[in-house]
mmCIF file of C-alpha atoms and ligand atoms in Angstrom:
data_model
loop_
_atom_site.group_PDB
_atom_site.id
_atom_site.type_symbol
_atom_site.label_atom_id
_atom_site.label_comp_id
_atom_site.label_asym_id
_atom_site.label_seq_id
_atom_site.Cartn_x
_atom_site.Cartn_y
_atom_site.Cartn_z
ATOM 1 C CA MET A 1 0.000 0.000 -0.001
ATOM 2 C CA LYS A 2 2.759 2.383 1.010
ATOM 3 C CA LYS A 3 4.633 1.580 -2.186
ATOM 4 C CA PHE A 4 1.502 2.216 -4.240
ATOM 5 C CA LEU A 5 1.018 5.628 -2.600
ATOM 6 C CA LYS A 6 4.641 6.468 -3.279
ATOM 7 C CA ILE A 7 4.289 5.612 -6.987
ATOM 8 C CA LEU A 8 1.042 7.576 -7.159
ATOM 9 C CA GLY A 9 2.786 10.553 -5.528
ATOM 10 C CA VAL A 10 5.605 10.415 -8.077
ATOM 11 C CA LEU A 11 3.096 10.164 -10.922
ATOM 12 C CA ILE A 12 1.108 13.184 -9.695
ATOM 13 C CA LEU A 13 4.345 15.120 -9.342
ATOM 14 C CA LEU A 14 5.351 14.163 -12.896
ATOM 15 C CA VAL A 15 1.996 15.241 -14.336
ATOM 16 C CA ALA A 16 2.199 18.521 -12.403
ATOM 17 C CA LEU A 17 5.705 19.090 -13.754
ATOM 18 C CA ILE A 18 4.609 18.404 -17.331
ATOM 19 C CA ILE A 19 1.605 20.752 -17.026
ATOM 20 C CA GLY A 20 3.754 23.393 -15.316
ATOM 21 C CA GLY A 21 6.432 23.051 -18.001
ATOM 22 C CA PHE A 22 3.827 23.351 -20.763
ATOM 23 C CA ALA A 23 2.322 26.465 -19.131
ATOM 24 C CA ALA A 24 5.774 28.022 -18.751
ATOM 25 C CA PHE A 25 6.519 27.170 -22.398
ATOM 26 C CA ILE A 26 3.344 28.961 -23.574
ATOM 27 C CA SER A 27 4.024 31.975 -21.343
ATOM 28 C CA ILE A 28 7.595 32.379 -22.530
ATOM 29 C CA ARG A 29 6.906 31.563 -26.178
ATOM 30 C CA GLY A 30 4.292 34.338 -26.272
ATOM 31 C CA ILE A 31 2.694 35.212 -29.596
ATOM 32 C CA PRO A 32 4.627 33.393 -32.323
ATOM 33 C CA LYS A 33 6.462 34.925 -35.274
ATOM 34 C CA PHE A 34 6.326 33.747 -38.861
ATOM 35 C CA GLU A 35 8.360 34.326 -41.967
ATOM 36 C CA ALA A 36 6.924 37.365 -43.774
ATOM 37 C CA ASN A 37 6.728 36.800 -47.532
ATOM 38 C CA VAL A 38 5.550 40.222 -48.618
ATOM 39 C CA PRO A 39 4.397 40.128 -52.266
ATOM 40 C CA GLU A 40 5.490 42.757 -54.779
ATOM 41 C CA ILE A 41 2.359 44.635 -55.725
ATOM 42 C CA PRO A 42 2.278 47.769 -57.841
ATOM 43 C CA LYS A 43 1.832 51.041 -55.959
ATOM 44 C CA ILE A 44 -1.852 51.722 -55.290
ATOM 45 C CA GLU A 45 -3.022 54.818 -57.112
ATOM 46 C CA VAL A 46 -4.701 57.300 -54.774
ATOM 47 C CA THR A 47 -7.771 58.589 -56.639
ATOM 48 C CA PRO A 48 -10.569 60.738 -55.153
ATOM 49 C CA GLU A 49 -13.043 57.852 -55.751
ATOM 50 C CA ARG A 50 -10.865 55.420 -53.819
ATOM 51 C CA VAL A 51 -10.283 57.870 -50.961
ATOM 52 C CA GLU A 52 -14.013 58.455 -50.654
ATOM 53 C CA LYS A 53 -14.841 54.748 -50.695
ATOM 54 C CA GLY A 54 -11.932 53.963 -48.361
ATOM 55 C CA LYS A 55 -13.097 56.576 -45.875
ATOM 56 C CA LYS A 56 -16.587 55.129 -45.917
ATOM 57 C CA ILE A 57 -15.314 51.597 -45.279
ATOM 58 C CA ALA A 58 -12.748 52.684 -42.657
ATOM 59 C CA SER A 59 -15.344 54.712 -40.760
ATOM 60 C CA MET A 60 -17.316 51.513 -40.226
ATOM 61 C CA LEU A 61 -14.410 49.068 -40.055
ATOM 62 C CA CYS A 62 -11.284 50.684 -38.531
ATOM 63 C CA ASN A 63 -12.668 53.672 -36.654
ATOM 64 C CA SER A 64 -14.178 51.750 -33.729
ATOM 65 C CA CYS A 65 -10.750 50.418 -32.704
ATOM 66 C CA HIS A 66 -8.160 52.882 -34.050
ATOM 67 C CA PHE A 67 -9.916 56.231 -33.470
ATOM 68 C CA ASP A 68 -8.665 58.054 -30.407
ATOM 69 C CA LYS A 69 -11.007 60.694 -28.980
ATOM 70 C CA SER A 70 -8.149 62.645 -27.383
ATOM 71 C CA THR A 71 -6.324 63.269 -30.694
ATOM 72 C CA GLY A 72 -9.280 63.052 -33.083
ATOM 73 C CA LYS A 73 -7.142 60.759 -35.259
ATOM 74 C CA PHE A 74 -6.322 57.085 -35.826
ATOM 75 C CA THR A 75 -3.701 57.072 -33.056
ATOM 76 C CA GLY A 76 -5.109 53.957 -31.362
ATOM 77 C CA ARG A 77 -6.615 53.230 -27.951
ATOM 78 C CA GLU A 78 -6.779 50.615 -25.233
ATOM 79 C CA MET A 79 -9.316 47.953 -26.140
ATOM 80 C CA THR A 80 -11.290 46.947 -23.070
ATOM 81 C CA GLU A 81 -14.086 45.062 -24.848
ATOM 82 C CA VAL A 82 -12.771 41.522 -24.362
ATOM 83 C CA PRO A 83 -10.517 41.627 -21.249
ATOM 84 C CA GLU A 84 -9.885 37.868 -21.363
ATOM 85 C CA PHE A 85 -7.515 38.504 -24.322
ATOM 86 C CA GLY A 86 -5.264 40.676 -22.109
ATOM 87 C CA LYS A 87 -4.283 44.323 -22.140
ATOM 88 C CA ILE A 88 -4.649 45.151 -25.818
ATOM 89 C CA ILE A 89 -3.778 48.445 -27.460
ATOM 90 C CA SER A 90 -4.626 49.147 -31.079
ATOM 91 C CA ARG A 91 -1.756 50.988 -32.727
ATOM 92 C CA ASN A 92 -1.179 54.421 -34.221
ATOM 93 C CA ILE A 93 -1.938 54.013 -37.931
ATOM 94 C CA THR A 94 -1.525 57.683 -38.908
ATOM 95 C CA GLN A 95 1.079 58.682 -41.500
ATOM 96 C CA ASP A 96 3.771 59.399 -38.897
ATOM 97 C CA PRO A 97 6.920 57.625 -40.196
ATOM 98 C CA GLU A 98 8.174 56.482 -36.759
ATOM 99 C CA ILE A 99 5.113 55.829 -34.587
ATOM 100 C CA GLY A 100 2.544 55.314 -37.342
ATOM 101 C CA ILE A 101 2.644 53.536 -40.684
ATOM 102 C CA GLY A 102 4.248 56.318 -42.762
ATOM 103 C CA LYS A 103 7.094 54.032 -43.797
ATOM 104 C CA TRP A 104 4.970 50.969 -44.594
ATOM 105 C CA THR A 105 4.698 50.277 -48.329
ATOM 106 C CA ASP A 106 1.374 49.439 -49.957
ATOM 107 C CA SER A 107 2.550 45.816 -50.209
ATOM 108 C CA ASP A 108 3.323 45.819 -46.456
ATOM 109 C CA LEU A 109 -0.205 47.008 -45.658
ATOM 110 C CA VAL A 110 -1.952 44.593 -48.008
ATOM 111 C CA TYR A 111 0.114 41.699 -46.658
ATOM 112 C CA PHE A 112 -0.544 42.603 -43.018
ATOM 113 C CA ILE A 113 -4.272 43.220 -43.431
ATOM 114 C CA ARG A 114 -4.755 39.959 -45.377
ATOM 115 C CA THR A 115 -2.589 37.621 -43.282
ATOM 116 C CA GLY A 116 -2.077 39.157 -39.818
ATOM 117 C CA ILE A 117 1.726 38.862 -40.066
ATOM 118 C CA ASN A 118 3.687 42.055 -39.381
ATOM 119 C CA PRO A 119 5.715 42.581 -42.600
ATOM 120 C CA HIS A 120 8.783 43.869 -40.711
ATOM 121 C CA THR A 121 9.013 41.721 -37.598
ATOM 122 C CA GLY A 122 7.069 38.600 -38.638
ATOM 123 C CA GLN A 123 5.023 39.009 -35.446
ATOM 124 C CA TYR A 124 1.588 37.411 -35.739
ATOM 125 C CA VAL A 125 -1.341 39.536 -34.529
ATOM 126 C CA PRO A 126 -4.209 37.532 -32.928
ATOM 127 C CA PRO A 127 -7.876 38.121 -33.886
ATOM 128 C CA TYR A 128 -8.187 41.289 -31.802
ATOM 129 C CA MET A 129 -7.011 42.927 -35.033
ATOM 130 C CA PRO A 130 -9.400 41.529 -37.662
ATOM 131 C CA LYS A 131 -7.902 40.362 -40.947
ATOM 132 C CA LEU A 132 -9.723 41.039 -44.152
ATOM 133 C CA MET A 133 -9.093 37.723 -45.772
ATOM 134 C CA HIS A 134 -11.882 37.903 -48.359
ATOM 135 C CA ILE A 135 -12.425 41.617 -48.965
ATOM 136 C CA SER A 136 -12.092 42.519 -52.658
ATOM 137 C CA ASP A 137 -8.778 43.875 -53.921
ATOM 138 C CA GLU A 138 -10.485 47.093 -54.940
ATOM 139 C CA ASP A 139 -12.053 47.658 -51.494
ATOM 140 C CA LEU A 140 -8.698 46.985 -49.815
ATOM 141 C CA ASN A 141 -6.968 49.357 -52.252
ATOM 142 C CA SER A 142 -9.554 51.986 -51.328
ATOM 143 C CA ILE A 143 -8.857 51.566 -47.594
ATOM 144 C CA ILE A 144 -5.137 51.987 -48.266
ATOM 145 C CA ALA A 145 -5.722 55.010 -50.539
ATOM 146 C CA PHE A 146 -7.651 56.543 -47.645
ATOM 147 C CA LEU A 147 -4.793 55.835 -45.184
ATOM 148 C CA ARG A 148 -2.499 57.713 -47.611
ATOM 149 C CA SER A 149 -4.893 60.636 -48.143
ATOM 150 C CA ASP A 150 -4.861 64.143 -46.696
ATOM 151 C CA ASP A 151 -7.856 63.321 -44.481
ATOM 152 C CA ALA A 152 -7.517 64.749 -40.937
ATOM 153 C CA LEU A 153 -7.972 61.286 -39.321
ATOM 154 C CA VAL A 154 -4.692 59.954 -40.721
ATOM 155 C CA GLN A 155 -2.354 62.973 -40.598
ATOM 156 C CA PRO A 156 0.989 62.251 -38.857
ATOM 157 C CA ASP A 157 0.794 62.196 -35.067
ATOM 158 C CA LYS A 158 3.389 61.063 -32.552
ATOM 159 C CA THR A 159 0.992 59.712 -29.910
ATOM 160 C CA GLU A 160 2.224 56.268 -28.926
ATOM 161 C CA GLY A 161 0.388 53.773 -26.734
ATOM 162 C CA PRO A 162 2.025 51.134 -24.523
ATOM 163 C CA SER A 163 2.764 47.639 -25.881
ATOM 164 C CA CYS A 164 0.096 44.936 -25.785
ATOM 165 C CA GLU A 165 0.208 42.422 -22.934
ATOM 166 C CA PRO A 166 -1.693 39.429 -24.292
ATOM 167 C CA SER A 167 -3.145 37.066 -21.673
ATOM 168 C CA PHE A 168 -2.120 33.457 -21.132
ATOM 169 C CA LEU A 169 -5.367 32.455 -22.860
ATOM 170 C CA THR A 170 -4.424 34.423 -25.992
ATOM 171 C CA LYS A 171 -0.955 32.875 -26.024
ATOM 172 C CA PHE A 172 -2.431 29.420 -25.539
ATOM 173 C CA LEU A 173 -4.968 29.957 -28.335
ATOM 174 C CA CYS A 174 -2.112 31.076 -30.626
ATOM 175 C CA LEU A 175 -0.611 27.627 -30.127
ATOM 176 C CA VAL A 176 -3.766 25.590 -30.720
ATOM 177 C CA ALA A 177 -6.269 27.679 -32.709
ATOM 178 C CA PHE A 178 -5.319 31.155 -33.931
ATOM 179 C CA LYS A 179 -3.145 31.121 -37.058
ATOM 180 C CA PRO A 180 -2.160 33.634 -39.739
ATOM 181 C CA PHE A 181 -4.215 33.460 -42.908
ATOM 182 C CA PRO A 182 -2.712 32.442 -46.231
ATOM 183 C CA TYR A 183 -2.075 35.271 -48.667
ATOM 184 C CA PRO A 184 -4.679 34.962 -51.474
ATOM 185 C CA GLU A 185 -3.363 33.145 -54.542
ATOM 186 C CA LYS A 186 -5.737 34.797 -56.994
ATOM 187 C CA PRO A 187 -7.115 38.316 -57.420
ATOM 188 C CA ILE A 188 -10.331 38.863 -55.407
ATOM 189 C CA PRO A 189 -13.040 40.571 -57.502
ATOM 190 C CA GLY A 190 -15.769 42.744 -55.990
ATOM 191 C CA PRO A 191 -19.315 41.368 -55.574
ATOM 192 C CA ASP A 192 -21.957 41.422 -58.301
ATOM 193 C CA THR A 193 -24.046 44.314 -56.996
ATOM 194 C CA THR A 194 -26.914 43.430 -59.332
ATOM 195 C CA ASN A 195 -27.354 40.162 -57.408
ATOM 196 C CA LYS A 196 -28.838 41.249 -54.061
ATOM 197 C CA LEU A 197 -28.035 38.015 -52.222
ATOM 198 C CA ALA A 198 -24.435 37.804 -53.441
ATOM 199 C CA TRP A 199 -23.900 41.469 -52.617
ATOM 200 C CA GLY A 200 -25.461 41.049 -49.160
ATOM 201 C CA LYS A 201 -23.320 38.002 -48.448
ATOM 202 C CA TYR A 202 -20.184 39.912 -49.423
ATOM 203 C CA LEU A 203 -21.026 42.872 -47.170
ATOM 204 C CA THR A 204 -22.117 40.713 -44.219
ATOM 205 C CA LEU A 205 -19.380 38.088 -44.243
ATOM 206 C CA TYR A 206 -16.405 39.480 -46.124
ATOM 207 C CA GLU A 207 -16.443 43.247 -45.786
ATOM 208 C CA PHE A 208 -17.999 43.965 -42.376
ATOM 209 C CA GLU A 209 -17.673 40.477 -40.864
ATOM 210 C CA CYS A 210 -20.890 40.855 -38.850
ATOM 211 C CA PHE A 211 -20.716 37.110 -38.025
ATOM 212 C CA ALA A 212 -17.574 37.637 -35.902
ATOM 213 C CA CYS A 213 -19.504 39.429 -33.154
ATOM 214 C CA HIS A 214 -22.899 37.865 -33.879
ATOM 215 C CA SER A 215 -21.909 34.193 -33.485
ATOM 216 C CA ALA A 216 -21.447 32.232 -30.263
ATOM 217 C CA ASP A 217 -17.777 32.680 -29.386
ATOM 218 C CA PHE A 218 -14.826 34.692 -30.769
ATOM 219 C CA LYS A 219 -12.602 31.750 -29.933
ATOM 220 C CA LYS A 220 -14.648 29.414 -32.163
ATOM 221 C CA MET A 221 -15.169 31.620 -35.196
ATOM 222 C CA ASP A 222 -13.904 30.613 -38.613
ATOM 223 C CA VAL A 223 -12.939 33.619 -40.704
ATOM 224 C CA GLY A 224 -11.865 31.355 -43.602
ATOM 225 C CA VAL A 225 -15.310 29.749 -43.869
ATOM 226 C CA PRO A 226 -17.563 32.014 -41.754
ATOM 227 C CA GLU A 227 -20.517 29.578 -42.044
ATOM 228 C CA ASN A 228 -18.497 27.106 -39.934
ATOM 229 C CA SER A 229 -18.309 29.487 -36.969
ATOM 230 C CA LEU A 230 -19.896 28.055 -33.818
ATOM 231 C CA GLY A 231 -23.512 29.251 -33.571
ATOM 232 C CA PHE A 232 -23.261 31.148 -36.883
ATOM 233 C CA PHE A 233 -25.322 34.342 -36.413
ATOM 234 C CA GLY A 234 -27.075 32.896 -33.347
ATOM 235 C CA GLY A 235 -25.459 35.593 -31.129
ATOM 236 C CA GLY A 236 -23.989 35.078 -27.670
ATOM 237 C CA ASN A 237 -20.569 36.792 -27.589
ATOM 238 C CA VAL A 238 -20.359 38.908 -24.440
ATOM 239 C CA MET A 239 -18.460 42.183 -24.691
ATOM 240 C CA ARG A 240 -17.711 44.978 -22.247
ATOM 241 C CA ASN A 241 -18.790 48.242 -23.843
ATOM 242 C CA ASP A 242 -17.459 51.794 -23.534
ATOM 243 C CA GLN A 243 -19.719 52.373 -20.495
ATOM 244 C CA GLY A 244 -18.295 49.292 -18.766
ATOM 245 C CA VAL A 245 -21.599 47.408 -19.256
ATOM 246 C CA LEU A 246 -21.604 43.775 -20.383
ATOM 247 C CA VAL A 247 -23.552 43.511 -23.633
ATOM 248 C CA THR A 248 -24.410 40.259 -25.412
ATOM 249 C CA THR A 249 -24.558 40.151 -29.201
ATOM 250 C CA ARG A 250 -27.927 39.205 -30.597
ATOM 251 C CA ASN A 251 -29.390 36.425 -32.664
ATOM 252 C CA LEU A 252 -29.675 37.643 -36.274
ATOM 253 C CA THR A 253 -30.911 34.352 -37.746
ATOM 254 C CA PRO A 254 -34.446 34.312 -39.226
ATOM 255 C CA ASP A 255 -35.830 32.420 -36.216
ATOM 256 C CA GLU A 256 -39.224 34.057 -35.521
ATOM 257 C CA GLU A 257 -39.121 33.831 -31.731
ATOM 258 C CA THR A 258 -35.490 34.387 -30.769
ATOM 259 C CA GLY A 259 -33.995 35.908 -33.910
ATOM 260 C CA ILE A 260 -35.118 38.616 -36.323
ATOM 261 C CA GLY A 261 -37.450 36.427 -38.430
ATOM 262 C CA ASN A 262 -40.397 38.769 -37.840
ATOM 263 C CA TRP A 263 -38.529 41.990 -38.603
ATOM 264 C CA THR A 264 -39.466 43.907 -41.717
ATOM 265 C CA GLU A 265 -36.805 45.170 -44.078
ATOM 266 C CA GLU A 266 -37.556 48.717 -42.945
ATOM 267 C CA GLN A 267 -37.083 47.840 -39.256
ATOM 268 C CA PHE A 268 -33.791 46.158 -40.054
ATOM 269 C CA VAL A 269 -32.411 49.095 -42.057
ATOM 270 C CA LYS A 270 -33.261 51.470 -39.177
ATOM 271 C CA ALA A 271 -31.571 49.182 -36.641
ATOM 272 C CA VAL A 272 -28.362 48.739 -38.614
ATOM 273 C CA LYS A 273 -27.973 52.346 -39.741
ATOM 274 C CA PHE A 274 -29.281 54.183 -36.689
ATOM 275 C CA GLY A 275 -29.484 51.681 -33.812
ATOM 276 C CA ILE A 276 -33.260 52.053 -33.499
ATOM 277 C CA VAL A 277 -34.959 48.711 -32.788
ATOM 278 C CA PRO A 278 -38.610 47.680 -32.590
ATOM 279 C CA ASN A 279 -38.063 45.677 -29.401
ATOM 280 C CA GLY A 280 -36.613 48.103 -26.861
ATOM 281 C CA PRO A 281 -34.199 50.976 -26.245
ATOM 282 C CA ALA A 282 -31.564 51.948 -28.833
ATOM 283 C CA LEU A 283 -28.698 49.564 -29.575
ATOM 284 C CA ARG A 284 -25.621 50.076 -27.422
ATOM 285 C CA ASN A 285 -21.934 50.094 -28.204
ATOM 286 C CA PRO A 286 -20.018 47.994 -29.293
ATOM 287 C CA MET A 287 -22.769 47.728 -31.948
ATOM 288 C CA ILE A 288 -22.068 50.848 -33.988
ATOM 289 C CA PRO A 289 -24.600 52.616 -36.194
ATOM 290 C CA TYR A 290 -23.530 51.689 -39.737
ATOM 291 C CA ALA A 291 -24.810 55.103 -40.820
ATOM 292 C CA GLN A 292 -22.634 55.301 -43.939
ATOM 293 C CA LEU A 293 -24.279 52.246 -45.516
ATOM 294 C CA THR A 294 -26.678 53.126 -48.305
ATOM 295 C CA ASP A 295 -30.235 51.829 -47.846
ATOM 296 C CA GLU A 296 -29.581 49.461 -50.757
ATOM 297 C CA GLU A 297 -26.564 47.975 -48.973
ATOM 298 C CA ALA A 298 -28.481 47.544 -45.700
ATOM 299 C CA LYS A 299 -31.331 45.879 -47.640
ATOM 300 C CA ALA A 300 -28.875 43.498 -49.307
ATOM 301 C CA ILE A 301 -27.542 42.522 -45.842
ATOM 302 C CA TYR A 302 -31.143 41.890 -44.725
ATOM 303 C CA ALA A 303 -31.799 39.709 -47.792
ATOM 304 C CA TYR A 304 -28.700 37.637 -47.080
ATOM 305 C CA LEU A 305 -29.468 37.224 -43.355
ATOM 306 C CA ARG A 306 -32.897 35.776 -44.245
ATOM 307 C CA THR A 307 -31.079 32.844 -45.851
ATOM 308 C CA VAL A 308 -28.861 31.760 -42.929
ATOM 309 C CA PRO A 309 -29.983 28.668 -40.973
ATOM 310 C CA LYS A 310 -32.359 29.457 -38.094
ATOM 311 C CA ILE A 311 -30.959 29.001 -34.593
ATOM 312 C CA LYS A 312 -33.157 28.976 -31.493
ATOM 313 C CA HIS A 313 -31.162 30.995 -29.004
ATOM 314 C CA ALA A 314 -32.937 33.526 -26.834
ATOM 315 C CA ILE A 315 -30.732 36.364 -25.620
ATOM 316 C CA SER A 316 -31.812 38.807 -22.956
ATOM 317 C CA ARG A 317 -30.653 42.391 -23.439
ATOM 318 C CA GLY A 318 -30.553 42.805 -19.676
ATOM 319 C CA ILE A 319 -32.220 46.228 -19.860
HETATM 320 C C1 LIG B 401 -11.411 45.070 -33.279
HETATM 321 C C2 LIG B 401 -10.404 46.105 -33.252
HETATM 322 C C3 LIG B 401 -9.679 46.497 -34.529
HETATM 323 C C4 LIG B 401 -10.217 46.839 -35.750
HETATM 324 C C5 LIG B 401 -11.682 46.838 -36.133
HETATM 325 C C6 LIG B 401 -9.095 47.203 -36.591
HETATM 326 N N1 LIG B 401 -7.919 47.074 -35.906
HETATM 327 FE FE1 LIG B 401 -6.039 47.427 -36.638
HETATM 328 N N2 LIG B 401 -5.235 46.805 -34.867
HETATM 329 C C7 LIG B 401 -5.948 46.446 -33.741
HETATM 330 C C8 LIG B 401 -5.026 46.082 -32.691
HETATM 331 C C9 LIG B 401 -5.422 45.635 -31.284
HETATM 332 C C10 LIG B 401 -3.726 46.223 -33.227
HETATM 333 C C11 LIG B 401 -2.394 45.967 -32.505
HETATM 334 C C12 LIG B 401 -2.090 44.519 -32.493
HETATM 335 C C13 LIG B 401 -0.758 44.201 -31.832
HETATM 336 O O1 LIG B 401 0.058 45.115 -31.622
HETATM 337 O O2 LIG B 401 -0.510 43.023 -31.565
HETATM 338 C C14 LIG B 401 -3.893 46.680 -34.602
HETATM 339 C C15 LIG B 401 -2.842 46.922 -35.486
HETATM 340 C C16 LIG B 401 -2.988 47.432 -36.773
HETATM 341 C C17 LIG B 401 -1.886 47.718 -37.673
HETATM 342 C C18 LIG B 401 -0.409 47.482 -37.378
HETATM 343 C C19 LIG B 401 0.230 48.736 -36.897
HETATM 344 C C20 LIG B 401 1.611 48.544 -36.335
HETATM 345 O O3 LIG B 401 2.334 49.544 -36.258
HETATM 346 O O4 LIG B 401 1.968 47.417 -35.956
HETATM 347 C C21 LIG B 401 -2.433 48.212 -38.836
HETATM 348 C C22 LIG B 401 -1.688 48.651 -40.081
HETATM 349 C C23 LIG B 401 -3.869 48.218 -38.652
HETATM 350 N N3 LIG B 401 -4.169 47.736 -37.384
HETATM 351 C C24 LIG B 401 -4.769 48.653 -39.603
HETATM 352 C C25 LIG B 401 -6.159 48.545 -39.478
HETATM 353 C C26 LIG B 401 -7.094 48.930 -40.520
HETATM 354 C C27 LIG B 401 -6.714 49.535 -41.863
HETATM 355 C C28 LIG B 401 -8.351 48.642 -40.050
HETATM 356 C C29 LIG B 401 -9.661 48.774 -40.781
HETATM 357 C C30 LIG B 401 -9.764 48.087 -42.046
HETATM 358 C C31 LIG B 401 -8.185 48.059 -38.709
HETATM 359 N N4 LIG B 401 -6.855 48.036 -38.397
HETATM 360 C C32 LIG B 401 -9.243 47.618 -37.910
HETATM 361 C C33 LIG B 401 -7.326 46.425 -33.627
HETATM 362 C C34 LIG B 401 -8.236 46.655 -34.645
HETATM 363 C C1 LIG B 402 -18.263 44.682 -32.455
HETATM 364 C C2 LIG B 402 -19.295 43.669 -32.453
HETATM 365 C C3 LIG B 402 -20.428 43.804 -33.429
HETATM 366 C C4 LIG B 402 -20.349 43.873 -34.813
HETATM 367 C C5 LIG B 402 -19.096 43.852 -35.690
HETATM 368 C C6 LIG B 402 -21.715 43.920 -35.284
HETATM 369 N N1 LIG B 402 -22.596 43.908 -34.238
HETATM 370 FE FE1 LIG B 402 -24.628 44.029 -34.368
HETATM 371 N N2 LIG B 402 -24.789 44.004 -32.345
HETATM 372 C C7 LIG B 402 -23.716 43.904 -31.456
HETATM 373 C C8 LIG B 402 -24.227 43.970 -30.106
HETATM 374 C C9 LIG B 402 -23.383 43.892 -28.848
HETATM 375 C C10 LIG B 402 -25.637 44.101 -30.188
HETATM 376 C C11 LIG B 402 -26.628 44.234 -29.026
HETATM 377 C C12 LIG B 402 -26.689 45.680 -28.558
HETATM 378 C C13 LIG B 402 -27.638 45.895 -27.400
HETATM 379 O O1 LIG B 402 -28.158 44.908 -26.844
HETATM 380 O O2 LIG B 402 -27.900 47.052 -27.062
HETATM 381 C C14 LIG B 402 -25.957 44.116 -31.617
HETATM 382 C C15 LIG B 402 -27.237 44.227 -32.123
HETATM 383 C C16 LIG B 402 -27.577 44.180 -33.466
HETATM 384 C C17 LIG B 402 -28.936 44.201 -33.984
HETATM 385 C C18 LIG B 402 -30.215 44.256 -33.178
HETATM 386 C C19 LIG B 402 -30.865 42.907 -33.080
HETATM 387 C C20 LIG B 402 -32.000 42.814 -32.069
HETATM 388 O O3 LIG B 402 -32.600 41.742 -31.970
HETATM 389 O O4 LIG B 402 -32.289 43.807 -31.380
HETATM 390 C C21 LIG B 402 -28.851 44.128 -35.355
HETATM 391 C C22 LIG B 402 -29.972 44.107 -36.352
HETATM 392 C C23 LIG B 402 -27.417 44.045 -35.677
HETATM 393 N N3 LIG B 402 -26.681 44.083 -34.505
HETATM 394 C C24 LIG B 402 -26.925 43.932 -36.960
HETATM 395 C C25 LIG B 402 -25.547 43.913 -37.281
HETATM 396 C C26 LIG B 402 -25.037 43.895 -38.636
HETATM 397 C C27 LIG B 402 -25.879 43.823 -39.898
HETATM 398 C C28 LIG B 402 -23.670 43.932 -38.548
HETATM 399 C C29 LIG B 402 -22.646 44.006 -39.666
HETATM 400 C C30 LIG B 402 -22.852 45.083 -40.646
HETATM 401 C C31 LIG B 402 -23.335 43.963 -37.130
HETATM 402 N N4 LIG B 402 -24.496 43.952 -36.397
HETATM 403 C C32 LIG B 402 -22.041 43.983 -36.624
HETATM 404 C C33 LIG B 402 -22.377 43.786 -31.803
HETATM 405 C C34 LIG B 402 -21.858 43.827 -33.088
#
């Protein structure tokens, strides 16, 4: 009996050592680096059309994380929405050559935004900076043209935030789940805007990635094949908003009882563009009013969302 207990003790100690060693390995390894294979792409021409389109997209896609109220520019801020990922600071992406992205080439930006690999250091950036894996080349070019423009939001500024301190969970997920995305092998054309469903799918999944927040769990989303995300559009992600309140994302599937199956197109357009909903007080941050969408775009998103599989998942707004 004594001998058995001794062996058991040694075994428990061994297991503890292995687990401890593994945890130490993850902590020290941190967020991994990869080899950056930046493609040679021709310089992106900055045209007024592209700057205008890029500003529209960036105001709905980059603003919420990179806009800093104190400077009125894209100088970055601390992101407190999902504290389990650690202390995360979005960076200064103004044209300042040292602190911002003034020295990044167009190829550097395209490569980083598509794959999540820093073109200079090889450092991988976890999903707290979204990657636009499927956005069309032209839309991405427009975003970059905007970043290069003389718009006040992106003029050089030396404001520099502290470095990110990713949590153990983030580091662990970088070992088992989060990976850089492959650089696209073929050109990515824009959607056929005469086909309402195809256009809506593009806007919902590939341009604005509404599924990322509106599915069950950021840790189980699949940006490559969004439809494979856990609880696709059934809602459930909990986020801390700018008032410190915990807000749960909602079920946008066409389920009549727990989703938006009974919403009219008009109700939906009002909710997405202005945050006004038929079932209670106005929508709260981090849901932003997508005010720059045209009505036609919002209607295309509605048409697409009517086609996703229904999920029964009731979510209380807690207000
Ligand atoms: C959900 C929040 C979020 C959104 C939305 C977002 N970013 Fe970021 N971004 C981050 C964070 C956080 C980092 C810093 C990551 C790190 O340092 O590990 C970052 C880093 C970057 C960097 C790297 C800067 C550097 O010096 O390393 C660039 C470039 C960038 N973002 C561009 C964009 C653009 C363009 C958009 C819009 C299309 C955008 N981001 C949207 C959160 C976001
Ligand atoms: C950053 C995360 C985030 C993103 C991205 C996001 N949403 Fe939301 N959305 C939320 C949250 C959180 C709520 C709930 C707000 C509340 O309860 O006040 C919400 C609520 C909604 C509602 C109200 C549903 C109801 O039943 O009341 C609609 C409609 C909606 N979002 C549509 C969209 C669409 C369309 C997109 C993409 C264009 C999108 N959302 C992108 C977080 C997000």
